[in-house]
Amino acid sequence: MNRTPNPATTTRKPVLSVRGLSKTFTLHTQGGTSIEAFSDLDLDLREGECLALHGPSGAGKSTLLRSLYANYKPCAGSILVNHGALRVNMATASPRMVLSVRHSTMGYVSQFLRVIPRVSSLDIVAERLTIHGEEEQSAREKAGELLARLRIPKRLWNLAPATFSGGEQQRVNIARGFIRRYPIMLLDEPTASLDAANRKTVVALIEEAKKTGTAIVGIFHDEGVRDAVADRLYELRPQDARVSA
Amino acid sequence: MTAAQAAEHISSATVTPFHLNAIPAGGPDAEPTLLSVRGVSHYYGNRLGCRDIGFELWPGEVLGIVGESGSGKSTLLNLLAGRFPPSIGSIHYRDGQGILHDINSLSEAVRRRLLRTEWGFVHQNPRDGLRMRVSAGGNIGERLMACGNRHYGNIRHTALDWLSRVEIAADRIDDRPMAYSGGMQQRLQIARNLVSSPRLVFMDEPTGGLDVSVQARLLDLLRQLVRQLNLSMVLVTHDLAVARLLAHRLIVMRRGEVVETGLSDQVLDDPQHAYTQLLVSSILQG
Amino acid sequence: MPPATNETDSQSTDQKVVSYNFAYLDEQTKRTIRRSILKAVAIPGYQAPFGGREMPMPYGWGTGGIQVSAAILGKNDVFKVIDQGSDDTTNAVSIRAFFARVAGVRTTTTTAEADIIQTRHRIPEQPLREGQIMVYQVPIPEPLRWMEPSEVETRTMHALEEYGVMHVKLYEDIARHGDIATSFDYPVLVNQRYVMSPSPLPKFDNPKMDQCPALQLFGAGREKRIYAIPPYTAVKSLDFEDYPFAVQHWDKPCAICGATDSYLDEIITDDAGTRMFVCSDTDYCGRRANENRSTP
């Protein structure tokens, strides 16, 4: 599936530009084995567009997404991000700069919720607003609205999600990602363990985010979701003979 | 190259190329630092404590120092807190008035004033940081009294407030720490340190001797307090889960030297150095 | 301060034992003690170390006070000793007799007559005057000891005026007893600088130390420390704004002399547990009782 890029989007300046990006893991604990995830990737992402990373399992989709978020450290290349008035290279930025980008420019919805002990679902979501100075009361109201939209029963709002089902945890995770508008969002299989109704809600959330100008890079295992939200596909092929000793 | 990539590549040709490291001034790293450590080494006689350590700490930042026991973590923490001077190198602290202090040449009077006002030191063993024969209220109130507070009612009120913040029941205020569980003692030690609204807190394995369930509670509490009070913290721990939850940045030490530094999640999820990989791969999956 | 003479020649009286130097200690020892006293006077409240000597009595019986008295005693001085306010307890009688024998000085039980008053745990009720010297026997000179066992640390705390822990002690009192229950050895701040232990005085006597016309010297024999309050020095009892310092009060007057302004001891008078409250200062009480008898 290849779509013709919307001419309106291609003329806009990219909010994220990847050039010559390579990532090879060196496993020192296993005799220095090298595993190449990808090499020499170029990629541009514009305001309001959604790019779907595409490729078979093991092609490096997740690794690329994590590299964009500076969770993984690329070996070569650059990841330039518009961060306010700054243009930041996530591949080389200082930790504080990365945190600053994550704080206000780049959101990330991971596949799994990293549960923080004792913090309620409502607060996990609302915290994303309060750290930006929003009043606790209104932050919690908005968090409640979004959790309700994602069909998290109200009785669970004040519980820590440690004991929730996988789908419930994932929806809390999505609510946390979408409670606030980020210029760039990275989505790692956001609908993996959701039922049809919730998938539809997530698609709607992504569409709404795009309308406000959010640029999205995502991995969408579900074809229906991918077709619904992606403007373009970005093909990643598994590297041949990637393991070298 | 896929068609999409090709299309993308063409469209991006018009984009002005940016120089990779040309991040304009005014980013978060341009702010004044709280602690500035340059080329610090310490030797115990001929034995190496730590070698050539350098880093900056900014306000509101939590820096984790991880590594096995004997890696020089605690030596470094003690050097930072001015408990003894390094053999070589400099450590500078910017106080609340913006005055820069050289920790090595600090007079004892100034060092101790900082320790009871702008700094906190949370010991691994709460017995080292608490007065075991003084009630919880007295333990919390000591810093207030040391700073000149002479109103019993106010001191007591503040102590009660801090007990509730560290989740200790108000009716335990007159009990001595001896009568507390290990987790409560550690929380009391934290309250005793934070009551003076310090700017910089040193923590040495704060969850060290605690049960796992008790640890979780303490970690969550610390996480909240760090955020509420905009605390800066240097946290020494061998527990990578603790480091991940609390620290923004990590320094990985081995045999007295820094082998890797970086963003906490990056160091833990994509460790570069062989030793860090070994540490990370040694975590039991719970 | 009466001249502390260096007399070595024997001006023997009937009582004086000729084979001892005047006031028992040799002159060199007295000089070292005087130097410590001078330092203590110069830094009010500061604990000056001194080279204590073995005295012919056990520690705890006033060896510190005796060495201070010996160092300052002149041959014309009149000497008084009280023990918990009393002139006639074993300790008071023995020390008085000791100096009568080894120095040949005149002794008295009358506060107003005395030039030097060595005391254990009381200050006389009769206001002191200029020229008099109080010599206190001190068991534990360090007021911070209760909170801090390390001597190195307490000295640093004094040097840096880190006295927060003293209020922790008072805080503990209020938290535990609802009021500052410390009634003896109540800590004071001398000359707005040094926190000082007033030896185990009842806190009733603390106000007498403030702006006192007499020189006050404190000697701790076991710990070999001397400290001092020069005449007319500010001595403030530590307290909280909402729990101000207050002295003890009694509901009844002294059962013997009827005094209402003195420190009273509780005395059990028979096996049935009958109690009476009488002045602890025997000189004061006796004089008042005499006056009461002569002016019915």
Tab-separated table of C-alpha atoms in Angstrom, chain A residues 129-135:
chain	number	residue	atom	x	y	z
A	129	LEU	CA	-0.742	17.824	32.471
A	130	THR	CA	0.305	18.871	35.963
A	131	ILE	CA	3.998	18.748	35.052
A	132	HIS	CA	3.161	21.404	32.508
A	133	GLY	CA	1.601	23.549	35.175
A	134	GLU	CA	-2.042	22.618	34.784
A	135	GLU	CA	-4.202	22.745	37.911
